[in-house]
Amino acid sequence: MISHAQAAFVEDSTANISFKNYYLDQDQEPTDKDATVWGQGIELRYQSGYTEGRIGFGLDASTAIGIHLNGSKEKAKNSTMFPLDEDGSPTDYWTRIFPTVKARYQKTEARIGELRPDLPILGRSFARLLDSAYLGGQITSKDFSNLTLTGGYVTKAIPRASRDNSKLSIKGATETSDGFLFTGADWKASKDLTLQYYVGQLDDFYIQQFIGAKHKLKISDTQSFNTDLRLFDTQASGANKRGEEGYGSKVDNQTASIDFKYKIKNHQFQFGTQKIGNDGDFFHMNQGSLGNGADGTFVYLTTNRLIQNFTNAGEKSTWYGYKYDFTQPHLKGLNISFLKVKGTDFGACGCANESEIDYTLRYQVPTGTFKNLGLTAQYGKFEKSTGTKQEQTRIYLTYTLPLF
């Protein structure tokens, strides 16, 4: 018999299994970084309820497997889709399993174990078979009206294409950090305005501050104008500041970005601009230089595109795009979009430029037997004044099946 204290723990539990079938094709000139691969990702997630009492306790867990379906050694090595064996060929499959212990007091929750934060200074990559995550501890509090407070410390990354955990680092560095300490707040100043402040320190590399503002102006029942302002200041600390070997280029950057979206009925028009400071590239946590499948990161900027992220020192970027949501009964759940980004005034001469245009088609079954079945098809084309050209196609099917 389940005790009263255990009842909510069991009754409020949920579990689901998610599938992602993923095809990626990439062509790049003049360097030979072509890739053509196909894989299957499967993840089982369990989330318990909380025990009864003043402080409730719970346990979550996830287990996942990535399966290599197609793609030769030469075609897979540049895809960052799979872990590589000692001879450089893609592994047949890899698995991972991680628990998370949690506790709740009123509207404050503490979690230790696997973390999946989506914060301006600590994001995750969803762009391959398995999503990336972190190991550490995090506290989130919503005890104050219209205010969410977040803080935590992560010690390891869970890369999207690795059998193992990874220590933390930045692009170009071969040394690692002991951990990343972060805190921040989201304040809903009004029903249409949210203000954000976050600060994080990657030991021995940098301290990063973020200020954000999101505003929605309702023009009518069918029209709105959304503004999204993002400001970053990232400065060197510890070994990176001292210029020690293996800790990468000195971090010194300020970045400002503003994005606008005008929505009218089924149409959305998007445009914006961004400036990367002249003193250095925009830096963020990135384990790609460590190898062993630790590639893959996410930048909280609109310029984080399929192929590039437009974060070179001094770079000025502008973009425009369009999205259409179908609402006809037989097409509901379907949308199509494109976004074009152009970056200028960077490089040693201050005259380099680059551009990328991405097209996306998404469809998710809204109701019925196949609800939660989704299809995404994306095509991106990138060109740089140095002669680099790259094209990428991604097609993936997703399905989430609730178990209980």
Tab-separated table of C-alpha atoms in Angstrom:
chain	number	residue	atom	x	y	z
A	1	MET	CA	0.000	0.000	0.000
A	2	ILE	CA	1.302	3.448	-0.924
A	3	SER	CA	1.584	5.778	2.062
A	4	HIS	CA	0.032	9.251	2.040
A	5	ALA	CA	3.497	10.797	1.752
A	6	GLN	CA	4.220	8.713	-1.338
A	7	ALA	CA	0.855	9.233	-3.040
A	8	ALA	CA	1.614	12.529	-4.790
A	9	PHE	CA	5.086	11.255	-5.694
A	10	VAL	CA	3.466	8.441	-7.696
A	11	GLU	CA	0.185	10.008	-8.823
A	12	ASP	CA	1.829	13.129	-10.234
A	13	SER	CA	4.500	11.178	-12.082
A	14	THR	CA	4.740	11.384	-15.867
A	15	ALA	CA	6.799	9.544	-18.463
A	16	ASN	CA	7.197	9.808	-22.209
A	17	ILE	CA	9.363	8.428	-24.964
A	18	SER	CA	10.612	10.674	-27.756
A	19	PHE	CA	11.898	9.700	-31.191
A	20	LYS	CA	13.969	11.791	-33.619
A	21	ASN	CA	14.852	10.423	-37.053
A	22	TYR	CA	17.437	12.783	-38.536
A	23	TYR	CA	19.038	13.220	-41.977
A	24	LEU	CA	21.807	15.786	-42.535
A	25	ASP	CA	23.630	16.705	-45.736
A	26	GLN	CA	26.418	19.297	-45.840
A	27	ASP	CA	28.597	20.625	-48.665
A	28	GLN	CA	31.465	23.058	-48.101
A	29	GLU	CA	34.005	24.759	-50.356
A	30	PRO	CA	36.932	25.117	-50.736
A	31	THR	CA	37.799	22.831	-47.791
A	32	ASP	CA	36.430	19.300	-47.935
A	33	LYS	CA	34.021	19.221	-45.001
A	34	ASP	CA	31.177	17.454	-46.754
A	35	ALA	CA	28.871	15.280	-44.662
A	36	THR	CA	25.910	13.010	-45.368
A	37	VAL	CA	24.503	11.093	-42.401
A	38	TRP	CA	21.305	9.549	-41.089
A	39	GLY	CA	20.548	8.569	-37.518
A	40	GLN	CA	17.890	7.742	-34.957
A	41	GLY	CA	17.616	9.181	-31.452
A	42	ILE	CA	15.354	7.737	-28.743
A	43	GLU	CA	14.908	9.182	-25.261
A	44	LEU	CA	12.834	8.008	-22.299
A	45	ARG	CA	12.083	10.642	-19.652
A	46	TYR	CA	10.499	10.082	-16.243
A	47	GLN	CA	9.420	12.922	-13.945
A	48	SER	CA	8.087	12.082	-10.505
A	49	GLY	CA	5.739	14.115	-8.383
A	50	TYR	CA	6.748	15.286	-4.902
A	51	THR	CA	6.328	13.608	-1.563
A	52	GLU	CA	3.832	15.186	0.825
A	53	GLY	CA	5.066	17.468	3.581
A	54	ARG	CA	6.473	20.927	4.136
A	55	ILE	CA	9.399	20.029	1.854
A	56	GLY	CA	8.598	17.673	-0.999
A	57	PHE	CA	11.176	15.414	-2.591
A	58	GLY	CA	11.220	13.812	-6.018
A	59	LEU	CA	13.337	12.000	-8.577
A	60	ASP	CA	13.559	12.479	-12.347
A	61	ALA	CA	15.551	10.388	-14.790
A	62	SER	CA	16.343	10.238	-18.480
A	63	THR	CA	17.919	7.585	-20.651
A	64	ALA	CA	18.729	7.945	-24.327
A	65	ILE	CA	20.296	6.092	-27.229
A	66	GLY	CA	21.696	7.444	-30.490
A	67	ILE	CA	21.889	5.051	-33.437
A	68	HIS	CA	24.000	5.446	-36.573
A	69	LEU	CA	21.877	4.371	-39.548
A	70	ASN	CA	23.955	5.573	-42.486
A	71	GLY	CA	27.040	7.656	-43.277
A	72	SER	CA	30.568	6.507	-44.117
A	73	LYS	CA	33.677	7.374	-42.130
A	74	GLU	CA	34.522	10.262	-44.446
A	75	LYS	CA	30.949	11.555	-44.612
A	76	ALA	CA	30.288	11.294	-40.860
A	77	LYS	CA	33.408	12.888	-39.384
A	78	ASN	CA	32.340	16.447	-40.257
A	79	SER	CA	28.713	16.076	-39.207
A	80	THR	CA	29.257	16.145	-35.402
A	81	MET	CA	26.283	13.768	-35.342
A	82	PHE	CA	27.923	10.682	-33.807
A	83	PRO	CA	30.817	9.834	-31.485
A	84	LEU	CA	33.811	8.516	-33.410
A	85	ASP	CA	35.638	5.257	-32.751
A	86	GLU	CA	39.437	5.086	-32.516
A	87	ASP	CA	39.777	4.643	-36.287
A	88	GLY	CA	37.646	7.748	-36.907
A	89	SER	CA	34.540	5.899	-38.066
A	90	PRO	CA	31.136	6.676	-36.502
A	91	THR	CA	30.077	4.435	-33.648
A	92	ASP	CA	27.106	2.134	-34.264
A	93	TYR	CA	25.276	3.471	-31.203
A	94	TRP	CA	25.848	5.210	-27.891
A	95	THR	CA	23.795	5.494	-24.723
A	96	ARG	CA	23.461	7.685	-21.668
A	97	ILE	CA	21.413	7.706	-18.460
A	98	PHE	CA	21.206	10.453	-15.842
A	99	PRO	CA	19.095	10.976	-12.698
A	100	THR	CA	18.018	14.258	-11.099
A	101	VAL	CA	17.148	14.573	-7.415
A	102	LYS	CA	14.780	17.434	-6.654
A	103	ALA	CA	13.180	19.154	-3.684
A	104	ARG	CA	10.417	21.765	-3.444
A	105	TYR	CA	9.471	24.244	-0.756
A	106	GLN	CA	6.456	26.403	-1.602
A	107	LYS	CA	7.362	27.806	-5.054
A	108	THR	CA	11.106	27.191	-4.812
A	109	GLU	CA	12.629	24.121	-6.459
A	110	ALA	CA	16.155	22.726	-6.127
A	111	ARG	CA	17.572	20.197	-8.607
A	112	ILE	CA	20.832	18.225	-8.491
A	113	GLY	CA	21.991	15.968	-11.308
A	114	GLU	CA	21.120	16.394	-14.968
A	115	LEU	CA	20.090	19.981	-15.748
A	116	ARG	CA	18.424	21.348	-18.872
A	117	PRO	CA	18.626	25.123	-18.488
A	118	ASP	CA	17.540	27.473	-21.259
A	119	LEU	CA	19.034	30.723	-20.029
A	120	PRO	CA	20.623	33.636	-21.911
A	121	ILE	CA	24.042	32.783	-20.471
A	122	LEU	CA	23.633	28.995	-20.368
A	123	GLY	CA	21.909	27.397	-23.330
A	124	ARG	CA	21.752	23.979	-24.947
A	125	SER	CA	21.982	22.556	-28.452
A	126	PHE	CA	18.986	20.786	-30.000
A	127	ALA	CA	20.525	20.530	-33.465
A	128	ARG	CA	21.486	16.836	-33.600
A	129	LEU	CA	20.079	13.447	-32.537
A	130	LEU	CA	20.306	13.954	-28.762
A	131	ASP	CA	19.949	17.269	-26.933
A	132	SER	CA	22.874	18.534	-24.897
A	133	ALA	CA	22.561	19.091	-21.129
A	134	TYR	CA	24.670	19.716	-18.001
A	135	LEU	CA	25.521	18.165	-14.647
A	136	GLY	CA	25.268	20.322	-11.549
A	137	GLY	CA	22.764	21.976	-9.245
A	138	GLN	CA	20.135	24.664	-9.796
A	139	ILE	CA	17.579	26.529	-7.695
A	140	THR	CA	14.553	28.272	-9.214
A	141	SER	CA	12.190	30.379	-7.134
A	142	LYS	CA	8.821	31.872	-8.072
A	143	ASP	CA	7.832	32.875	-4.530
A	144	PHE	CA	7.667	36.556	-5.473
A	145	SER	CA	4.875	37.786	-7.708
A	146	ASN	CA	5.942	38.280	-11.340
A	147	LEU	CA	9.579	37.484	-10.470
A	148	THR	CA	11.562	34.318	-11.239
A	149	LEU	CA	14.955	33.926	-9.562
A	150	THR	CA	17.471	31.364	-10.825
A	151	GLY	CA	20.902	30.311	-9.593
A	152	GLY	CA	23.181	27.346	-9.889
A	153	TYR	CA	26.552	25.761	-10.566
A	154	VAL	CA	27.385	23.294	-13.328
A	155	THR	CA	30.567	21.215	-13.442
A	156	LYS	CA	30.189	19.126	-16.591
A	157	ALA	CA	28.531	19.288	-19.986
A	158	ILE	CA	26.605	16.386	-21.516
A	159	PRO	CA	27.460	16.833	-25.221
A	160	ARG	CA	24.968	15.950	-27.899
A	161	ALA	CA	27.300	13.434	-29.601
A	162	SER	CA	29.508	11.886	-26.941
A	163	ARG	CA	29.565	8.748	-24.829
A	164	ASP	CA	31.127	10.698	-21.981
A	165	ASN	CA	30.605	13.859	-19.971
A	166	SER	CA	32.817	16.784	-20.859
A	167	LYS	CA	34.599	19.353	-18.761
A	168	LEU	CA	33.791	22.987	-19.528
A	169	SER	CA	35.793	25.321	-21.757
A	170	ILE	CA	35.631	27.918	-24.564
A	171	LYS	CA	36.344	27.855	-28.280
A	172	GLY	CA	40.031	27.516	-29.058
A	173	ALA	CA	41.052	26.459	-25.544
A	174	THR	CA	42.551	23.101	-24.607
A	175	GLU	CA	42.437	23.637	-20.834
A	176	THR	CA	39.216	23.288	-18.855
A	177	SER	CA	37.266	24.983	-16.091
A	178	ASP	CA	36.212	23.653	-12.694
A	179	GLY	CA	32.685	24.958	-13.174
A	180	PHE	CA	30.218	27.653	-14.171
A	181	LEU	CA	28.464	29.696	-11.463
A	182	PHE	CA	25.351	31.614	-12.499
A	183	THR	CA	22.417	33.604	-11.177
A	184	GLY	CA	19.727	35.832	-12.611
A	185	ALA	CA	16.189	37.130	-12.585
A	186	ASP	CA	13.221	37.460	-14.924
A	187	TRP	CA	10.823	40.216	-13.891
A	188	LYS	CA	7.450	40.558	-15.584
A	189	ALA	CA	7.150	44.328	-15.133
A	190	SER	CA	3.756	44.334	-16.855
A	191	LYS	CA	1.703	41.888	-18.868
A	192	ASP	CA	3.536	43.044	-22.003
A	193	LEU	CA	7.067	43.675	-20.686
A	194	THR	CA	9.659	41.248	-19.273
A	195	LEU	CA	13.050	42.440	-18.017
A	196	GLN	CA	16.020	40.087	-17.486
A	197	TYR	CA	19.399	40.214	-15.794
A	198	TYR	CA	21.850	37.292	-15.600
A	199	VAL	CA	25.493	36.946	-14.641
A	200	GLY	CA	27.726	33.892	-14.905
A	201	GLN	CA	31.366	33.050	-14.271
A	202	LEU	CA	33.220	30.269	-16.031
A	203	ASP	CA	36.153	29.656	-13.682
A	204	ASP	CA	39.487	30.690	-15.218
A	205	PHE	CA	37.884	32.010	-18.406
A	206	TYR	CA	35.309	34.791	-18.178
A	207	ILE	CA	32.549	36.672	-16.367
A	208	GLN	CA	29.492	37.374	-18.504
A	209	GLN	CA	26.613	39.755	-17.776
A	210	PHE	CA	23.356	39.884	-19.712
A	211	ILE	CA	20.541	42.443	-19.773
A	212	GLY	CA	17.403	41.724	-21.762
A	213	ALA	CA	14.026	43.288	-22.420
A	214	LYS	CA	11.066	41.732	-24.224
A	215	HIS	CA	8.018	43.809	-25.080
A	216	LYS	CA	4.794	42.989	-26.892
A	217	LEU	CA	2.701	45.850	-28.244
A	218	LYS	CA	-0.821	44.730	-29.049
A	219	ILE	CA	-2.103	46.810	-31.938
A	220	SER	CA	-5.376	44.938	-32.432
A	221	ASP	CA	-6.798	41.456	-31.982
A	222	THR	CA	-4.921	40.348	-35.108
A	223	GLN	CA	-1.809	42.549	-34.938
A	224	SER	CA	1.162	42.889	-32.594
A	225	PHE	CA	4.683	44.310	-32.612
A	226	ASN	CA	7.322	42.477	-30.550
A	227	THR	CA	10.693	43.873	-29.490
A	228	ASP	CA	13.560	41.775	-28.094
A	229	LEU	CA	16.673	43.590	-26.798
A	230	ARG	CA	19.776	41.615	-25.758
A	231	LEU	CA	22.969	43.113	-24.281
A	232	PHE	CA	26.065	41.106	-23.292
A	233	ASP	CA	29.280	42.126	-21.555
A	234	THR	CA	31.916	39.373	-21.316
A	235	GLN	CA	35.306	39.932	-19.670
A	236	ALA	CA	38.295	37.685	-19.032
A	237	SER	CA	38.997	36.225	-15.598
A	238	GLY	CA	41.547	33.896	-13.995
A	239	ALA	CA	43.975	32.052	-16.247
A	240	ASN	CA	42.479	33.482	-19.437
A	241	LYS	CA	42.987	37.022	-18.161
A	242	ARG	CA	46.588	36.199	-17.224
A	243	GLY	CA	47.209	34.863	-20.724
A	244	GLU	CA	48.183	31.378	-19.618
A	245	GLU	CA	48.810	28.793	-22.321
A	246	GLY	CA	45.861	26.597	-23.271
A	247	TYR	CA	43.157	28.993	-22.065
A	248	GLY	CA	42.412	30.468	-25.474
A	249	SER	CA	42.298	34.027	-26.770
A	250	LYS	CA	41.685	36.723	-24.185
A	251	VAL	CA	37.970	37.302	-23.664
A	252	ASP	CA	36.893	40.927	-24.095
A	253	ASN	CA	33.549	41.610	-25.731
A	254	GLN	CA	30.403	43.684	-25.652
A	255	THR	CA	27.488	42.691	-27.869
A	256	ALA	CA	24.187	44.456	-28.551
A	257	SER	CA	21.299	42.922	-30.474
A	258	ILE	CA	17.724	44.009	-31.134
A	259	ASP	CA	15.056	42.039	-32.980
A	260	PHE	CA	11.591	43.118	-34.119
A	261	LYS	CA	8.619	40.990	-35.166
A	262	TYR	CA	5.437	42.411	-36.662
A	263	LYS	CA	2.574	39.942	-36.701
A	264	ILE	CA	-0.664	40.393	-38.631
A	265	LYS	CA	-3.072	37.472	-38.784
A	266	ASN	CA	-1.088	34.506	-40.189
A	267	HIS	CA	1.899	36.594	-41.269
A	268	GLN	CA	5.050	37.482	-39.338
A	269	PHE	CA	7.679	39.935	-40.599
A	270	GLN	CA	11.030	39.976	-38.793
A	271	PHE	CA	14.016	42.330	-38.921
A	272	GLY	CA	16.855	43.405	-36.645
A	273	THR	CA	20.468	44.373	-36.166
A	274	GLN	CA	23.452	43.348	-34.061
A	275	LYS	CA	26.904	44.722	-33.241
A	276	ILE	CA	29.803	42.646	-31.882
A	277	GLY	CA	32.396	44.709	-29.983
A	278	ASN	CA	35.706	45.458	-31.685
A	279	ASP	CA	37.947	44.095	-28.901
A	280	GLY	CA	37.217	40.392	-29.388
A	281	ASP	CA	34.830	37.699	-30.615
A	282	PHE	CA	31.628	36.953	-28.706
A	283	PHE	CA	32.602	34.139	-26.329
A	284	HIS	CA	30.385	31.610	-24.599
A	285	MET	CA	30.788	28.136	-23.161
A	286	ASN	CA	31.983	25.842	-25.947
A	287	GLN	CA	33.678	22.462	-25.568
A	288	GLY	CA	34.364	21.936	-29.287
A	289	SER	CA	38.156	22.262	-28.967
A	290	LEU	CA	38.266	19.384	-26.463
A	291	GLY	CA	37.269	16.750	-29.029
A	292	ASN	CA	35.566	13.433	-28.213
A	293	GLY	CA	32.182	14.527	-29.565
A	294	ALA	CA	31.963	17.631	-27.386
A	295	ASP	CA	31.135	19.886	-30.364
A	296	GLY	CA	27.865	21.731	-30.478
A	297	THR	CA	26.689	24.792	-28.651
A	298	PHE	CA	23.951	27.400	-28.645
A	299	VAL	CA	24.348	31.175	-28.709
A	300	TYR	CA	21.485	33.297	-27.333
A	301	LEU	CA	21.486	35.590	-30.346
A	302	THR	CA	19.136	35.822	-33.335
A	303	THR	CA	22.201	35.264	-35.547
A	304	ASN	CA	22.571	31.701	-34.223
A	305	ARG	CA	21.668	30.108	-37.547
A	306	LEU	CA	21.864	26.675	-39.159
A	307	ILE	CA	25.472	27.086	-40.273
A	308	GLN	CA	27.065	30.178	-38.673
A	309	ASN	CA	26.431	32.550	-35.751
A	310	PHE	CA	27.976	35.873	-36.930
A	311	THR	CA	29.948	36.578	-33.750
A	312	ASN	CA	33.311	37.822	-35.072
A	313	ALA	CA	34.975	40.822	-33.418
A	314	GLY	CA	33.679	44.055	-34.907
A	315	GLU	CA	30.995	42.362	-36.971
A	316	LYS	CA	27.810	44.273	-37.788
A	317	SER	CA	24.832	42.143	-38.743
A	318	THR	CA	21.377	42.867	-40.086
A	319	TRP	CA	18.589	40.435	-40.883
A	320	TYR	CA	15.112	40.154	-42.260
A	321	GLY	CA	12.675	37.279	-42.492
A	322	TYR	CA	9.106	36.131	-42.972
A	323	LYS	CA	6.927	33.386	-41.514
A	324	TYR	CA	3.461	32.147	-42.483
A	325	ASP	CA	1.245	29.947	-40.296
A	326	PHE	CA	-1.411	27.955	-42.114
A	327	THR	CA	-4.758	27.886	-40.330
A	328	GLN	CA	-6.891	26.088	-42.904
A	329	PRO	CA	-8.421	22.932	-41.356
A	330	HIS	CA	-6.398	20.530	-43.526
A	331	LEU	CA	-3.135	22.486	-43.074
A	332	LYS	CA	-3.324	23.538	-39.430
A	333	GLY	CA	-0.004	22.930	-37.694
A	334	LEU	CA	2.057	23.824	-40.792
A	335	ASN	CA	4.303	26.884	-41.089
A	336	ILE	CA	6.985	28.037	-43.509
A	337	SER	CA	9.646	30.689	-42.945
A	338	PHE	CA	12.934	32.151	-44.075
A	339	LEU	CA	15.551	34.404	-42.471
A	340	LYS	CA	18.515	36.095	-44.155
A	341	VAL	CA	21.473	37.455	-42.156
A	342	LYS	CA	24.332	39.588	-43.505
A	343	GLY	CA	27.452	40.382	-41.481
A	344	THR	CA	30.001	43.050	-42.448
A	345	ASP	CA	33.055	45.021	-41.253
A	346	PHE	CA	35.064	42.307	-39.517
A	347	GLY	CA	38.371	40.501	-39.999
A	348	ALA	CA	41.918	41.893	-39.916
A	349	CYS	CA	41.085	44.413	-42.646
A	350	GLY	CA	37.682	45.304	-41.227
A	351	CYS	CA	36.268	44.635	-44.687
A	352	ALA	CA	35.195	40.987	-44.581
A	353	ASN	CA	31.553	40.063	-45.040
A	354	GLU	CA	29.400	36.943	-44.845
A	355	SER	CA	25.756	36.047	-45.331
A	356	GLU	CA	23.374	33.166	-44.739
A	357	ILE	CA	19.804	32.462	-45.744
A	358	ASP	CA	17.795	29.696	-44.051
A	359	TYR	CA	14.479	28.220	-45.156
A	360	THR	CA	12.328	26.169	-42.778
A	361	LEU	CA	9.169	24.100	-43.153
A	362	ARG	CA	7.582	22.706	-39.990
A	363	TYR	CA	4.495	20.601	-39.481
A	364	GLN	CA	3.125	19.082	-36.287
A	365	VAL	CA	-0.049	17.030	-36.216
A	366	PRO	CA	-2.348	19.084	-33.925
A	367	THR	CA	-4.939	16.451	-32.949
A	368	GLY	CA	-5.938	12.842	-33.343
A	369	THR	CA	-4.089	9.552	-33.220
A	370	PHE	CA	-0.824	11.014	-34.482
A	371	LYS	CA	-0.798	14.121	-32.310
A	372	ASN	CA	2.803	15.141	-31.441
A	373	LEU	CA	4.155	13.742	-34.738
A	374	GLY	CA	6.299	16.428	-36.355
A	375	LEU	CA	8.272	17.022	-39.541
A	376	THR	CA	10.948	19.692	-39.958
A	377	ALA	CA	12.836	20.396	-43.183
A	378	GLN	CA	15.548	23.087	-43.287
A	379	TYR	CA	17.951	24.348	-45.920
A	380	GLY	CA	20.707	26.886	-45.312
A	381	LYS	CA	23.219	28.530	-47.647
A	382	PHE	CA	26.253	30.429	-46.335
A	383	GLU	CA	28.844	32.502	-48.212
A	384	LYS	CA	31.894	34.429	-46.994
A	385	SER	CA	34.055	36.975	-48.769
A	386	THR	CA	37.131	34.790	-48.174
A	387	GLY	CA	35.657	32.237	-50.580
A	388	THR	CA	34.074	29.835	-48.112
A	389	LYS	CA	30.713	28.464	-49.216
A	390	GLN	CA	28.542	26.014	-47.346
A	391	GLU	CA	25.124	24.476	-47.870
A	392	GLN	CA	23.264	22.346	-45.361
A	393	THR	CA	20.029	20.376	-45.471
A	394	ARG	CA	18.359	18.951	-42.373
A	395	ILE	CA	15.256	16.763	-42.366
A	396	TYR	CA	13.923	15.195	-39.219
A	397	LEU	CA	10.824	13.423	-37.988
A	398	THR	CA	9.923	13.688	-34.306
A	399	TYR	CA	7.324	11.949	-32.204
A	400	THR	CA	6.637	12.063	-28.468
A	401	LEU	CA	4.511	9.280	-26.978
A	402	PRO	CA	3.108	9.905	-23.475
A	403	LEU	CA	3.330	6.721	-21.403
A	404	PHE	CA	1.494	7.941	-18.292
